[in-house]
Coordinates of C-alpha atoms and ligand atoms in Angstrom, one line a residue:
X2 CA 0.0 0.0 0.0
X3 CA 1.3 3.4 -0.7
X4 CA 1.2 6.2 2.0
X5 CA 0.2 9.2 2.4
X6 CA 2.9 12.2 2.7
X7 CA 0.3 14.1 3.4
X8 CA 1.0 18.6 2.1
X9 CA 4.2 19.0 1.6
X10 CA 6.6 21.2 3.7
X11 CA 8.3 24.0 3.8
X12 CA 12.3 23.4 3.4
X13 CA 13.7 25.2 5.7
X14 CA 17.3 25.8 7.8
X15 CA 18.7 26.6 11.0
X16 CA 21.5 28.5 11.5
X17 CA 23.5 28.0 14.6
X18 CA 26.4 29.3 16.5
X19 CA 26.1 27.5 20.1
X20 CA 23.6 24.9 22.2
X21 CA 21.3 24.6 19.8
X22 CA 18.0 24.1 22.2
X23 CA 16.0 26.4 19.7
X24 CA 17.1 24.2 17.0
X25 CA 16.2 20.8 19.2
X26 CA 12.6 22.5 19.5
X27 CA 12.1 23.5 15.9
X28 CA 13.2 20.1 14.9
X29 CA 10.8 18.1 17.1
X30 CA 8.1 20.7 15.8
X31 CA 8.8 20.1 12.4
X32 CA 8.6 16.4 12.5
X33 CA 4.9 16.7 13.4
X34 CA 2.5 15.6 10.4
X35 CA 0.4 19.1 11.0
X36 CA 4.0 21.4 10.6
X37 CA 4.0 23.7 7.8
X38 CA 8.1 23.5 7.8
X39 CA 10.6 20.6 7.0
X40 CA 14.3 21.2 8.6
X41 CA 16.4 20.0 6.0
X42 CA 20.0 21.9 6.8
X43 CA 21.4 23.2 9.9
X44 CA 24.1 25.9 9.3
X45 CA 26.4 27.4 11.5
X46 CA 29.4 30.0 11.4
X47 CA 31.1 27.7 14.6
X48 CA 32.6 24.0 14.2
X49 CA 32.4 23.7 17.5
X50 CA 28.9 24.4 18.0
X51 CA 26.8 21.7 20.3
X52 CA 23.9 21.9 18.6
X53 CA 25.7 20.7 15.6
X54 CA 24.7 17.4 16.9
X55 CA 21.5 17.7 16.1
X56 CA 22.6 17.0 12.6
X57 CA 23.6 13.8 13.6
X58 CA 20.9 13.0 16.0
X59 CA 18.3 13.5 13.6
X60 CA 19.8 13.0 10.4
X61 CA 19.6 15.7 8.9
X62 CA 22.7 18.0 6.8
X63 CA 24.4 20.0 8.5
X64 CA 27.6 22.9 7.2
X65 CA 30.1 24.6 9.1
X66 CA 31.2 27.9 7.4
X67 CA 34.5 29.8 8.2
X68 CA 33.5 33.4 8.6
X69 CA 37.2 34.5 8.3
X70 CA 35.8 36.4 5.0
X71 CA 31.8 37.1 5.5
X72 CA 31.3 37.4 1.8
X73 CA 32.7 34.3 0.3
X74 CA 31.2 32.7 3.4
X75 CA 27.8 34.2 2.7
X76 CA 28.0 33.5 -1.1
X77 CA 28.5 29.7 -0.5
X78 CA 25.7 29.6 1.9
X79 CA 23.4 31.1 -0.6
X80 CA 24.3 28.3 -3.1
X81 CA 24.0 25.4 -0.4
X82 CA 20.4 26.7 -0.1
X83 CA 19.9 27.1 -3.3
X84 CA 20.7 24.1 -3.7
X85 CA 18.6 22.4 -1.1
X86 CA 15.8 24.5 -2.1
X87 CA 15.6 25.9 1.0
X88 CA 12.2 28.4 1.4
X89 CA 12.9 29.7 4.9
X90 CA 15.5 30.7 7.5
X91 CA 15.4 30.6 10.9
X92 CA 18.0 32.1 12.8
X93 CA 18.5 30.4 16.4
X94 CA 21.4 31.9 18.1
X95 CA 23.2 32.8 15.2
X96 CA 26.0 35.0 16.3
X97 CA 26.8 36.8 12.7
X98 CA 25.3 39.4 11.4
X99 CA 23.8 38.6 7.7
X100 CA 24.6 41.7 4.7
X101 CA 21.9 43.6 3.3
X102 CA 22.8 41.5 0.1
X103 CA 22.1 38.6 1.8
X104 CA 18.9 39.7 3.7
X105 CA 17.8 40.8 -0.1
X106 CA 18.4 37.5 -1.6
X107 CA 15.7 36.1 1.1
X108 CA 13.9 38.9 1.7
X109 CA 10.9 38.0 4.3
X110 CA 11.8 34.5 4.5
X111 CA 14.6 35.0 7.4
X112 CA 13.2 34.6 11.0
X113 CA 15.1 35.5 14.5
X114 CA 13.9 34.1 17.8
X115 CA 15.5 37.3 20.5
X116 CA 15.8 37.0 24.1
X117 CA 14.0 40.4 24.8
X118 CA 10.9 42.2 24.6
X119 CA 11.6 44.2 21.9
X120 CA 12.0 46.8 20.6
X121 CA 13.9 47.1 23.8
X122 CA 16.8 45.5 24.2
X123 CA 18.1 45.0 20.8
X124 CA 21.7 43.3 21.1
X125 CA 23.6 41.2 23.3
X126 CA 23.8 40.8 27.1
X127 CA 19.4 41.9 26.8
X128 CA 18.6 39.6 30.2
X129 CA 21.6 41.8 32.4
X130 CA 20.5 45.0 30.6
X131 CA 16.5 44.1 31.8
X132 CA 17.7 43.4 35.1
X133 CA 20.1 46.3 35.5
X134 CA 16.9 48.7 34.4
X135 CA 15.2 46.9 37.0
X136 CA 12.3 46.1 34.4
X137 CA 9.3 43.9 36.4
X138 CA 9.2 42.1 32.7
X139 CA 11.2 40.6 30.3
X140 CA 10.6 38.0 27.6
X141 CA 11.1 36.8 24.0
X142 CA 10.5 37.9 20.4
X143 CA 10.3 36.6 17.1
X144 CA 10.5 38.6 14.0
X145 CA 11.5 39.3 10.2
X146 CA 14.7 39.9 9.6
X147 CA 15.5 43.1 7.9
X148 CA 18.7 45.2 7.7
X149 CA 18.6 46.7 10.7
X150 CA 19.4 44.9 13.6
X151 CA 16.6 43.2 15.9
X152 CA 14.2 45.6 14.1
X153 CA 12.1 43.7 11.7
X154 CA 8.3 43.2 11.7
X155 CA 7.4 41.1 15.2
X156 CA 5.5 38.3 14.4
X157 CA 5.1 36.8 18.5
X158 CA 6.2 37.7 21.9
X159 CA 5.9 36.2 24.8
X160 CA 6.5 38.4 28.4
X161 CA 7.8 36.9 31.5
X162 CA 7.7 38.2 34.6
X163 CA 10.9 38.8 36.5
X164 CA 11.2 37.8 40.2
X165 CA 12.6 40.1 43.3
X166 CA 15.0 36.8 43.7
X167 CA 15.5 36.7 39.8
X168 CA 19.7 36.3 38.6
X169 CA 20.9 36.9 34.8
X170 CA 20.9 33.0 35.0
X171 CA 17.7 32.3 35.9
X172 CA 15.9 34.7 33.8
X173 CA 17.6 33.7 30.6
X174 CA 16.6 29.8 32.0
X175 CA 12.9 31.2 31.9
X176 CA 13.0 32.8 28.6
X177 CA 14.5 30.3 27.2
X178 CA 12.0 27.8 28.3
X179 CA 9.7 30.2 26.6
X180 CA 11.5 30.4 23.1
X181 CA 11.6 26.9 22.7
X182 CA 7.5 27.6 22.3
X183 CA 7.2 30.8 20.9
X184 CA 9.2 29.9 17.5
X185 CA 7.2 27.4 16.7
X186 CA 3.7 29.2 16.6
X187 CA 5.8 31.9 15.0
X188 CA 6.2 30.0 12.0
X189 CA 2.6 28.3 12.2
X190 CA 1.4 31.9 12.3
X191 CA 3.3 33.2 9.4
X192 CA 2.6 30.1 7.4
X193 CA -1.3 30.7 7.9
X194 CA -1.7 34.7 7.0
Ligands
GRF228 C1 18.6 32.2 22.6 O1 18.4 32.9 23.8 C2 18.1 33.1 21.4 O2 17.1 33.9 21.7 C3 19.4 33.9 21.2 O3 20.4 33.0 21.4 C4 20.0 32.0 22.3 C5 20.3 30.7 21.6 O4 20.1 29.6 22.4 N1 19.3 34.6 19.9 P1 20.1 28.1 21.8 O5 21.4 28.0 21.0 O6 18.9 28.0 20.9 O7 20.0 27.2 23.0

């Protein structure tokens, strides 16, 4: 008897620079039959990357670019996805910063998951900066990327409250925990406008 693949999916890939737990989520999401995405290439800028292992784990391809020079790194990127007919980005903790040119190429297909609420907190170290403004809220965003930094069009956010007994550790722990659900209805969201 032949089976059913059911609609087919979006190709998509994740690009990585260190534990991967967004990755782990998006993959486990991706793998249910009702997922508008397929993860079919994980990419990262760092070899030594954990969440490389993810590749391994669930079999799927996974590249290691050297960033020394950004443009011949980003130009063979483009042609791995080109050639994987890859439809969609999603950036999970992706520590480089894409070109304009690149952003161009896949204009409105690029997602970021970001550990703030923004628009505040755009950048690095966004839990210590929360807690140093001694915000009562903090949380997580995802949105389109565009050529501005953490400033393209928010698709979700999720806000967590922040603790009187709350450290940089534990906050990040909690948004975190958030992400891993937040990017997934992201995507289910911006596959259903
Ligand atoms: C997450 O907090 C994400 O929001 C930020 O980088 C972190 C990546 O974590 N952009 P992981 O590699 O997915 O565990």
């Amino acid at each position: 008897m032949v089976q059913s693949t059911g609609p087919k999916k979006i190709k998509s890939a994740v690009f990585i620079s260190g534990t991967g737990s967004n990755l782990r989520s998006l993959i486990q999401f991706s793998k249910k039959n009702n997922s508008p995405i397929s993860i079919d290439l994980i990419i990262s800028d760092n070899p030594k990357a954990k969440g490389l292992k993810f590749g391994k784990i669930f079999k799927i391809s996974k590249k290691v670019f050297n960033y020394d020079h950004k443009i011949i790194a980003e130009k063979k990127i483009i042609s791995e996805l080109k050639n994987k007919n890859i439809k969609l980005i999603c950036l999970a903790g992706f520590m480089k910063i894409l070109s304009k040119d690149f952003i161009k190429s896949f204009k409105g297909k690029i997602l970021n998951i970001h550990p703030s609420l923004l628009p505040k907190y755009k950048g690095l170290d966004t839990h210590q900066r929360a807690m140093s403004n001694r915000e009562k809220y903090s949380g997580c965003t995802v949105h389109l990327v565009n050529s501005r930094l953490d400033s393209g069009k928010i698709i979700l956010q999720k806000k967590v409250k922040i603790s009187k007994s709350e450290t940089v550790k534990s906050l990040a722990k909690k948004v975190l925990i958030q992400e891993h659900k937040l990017y997934p209805k992201a995507i289910r969201k911006v596959f259903s406008l």
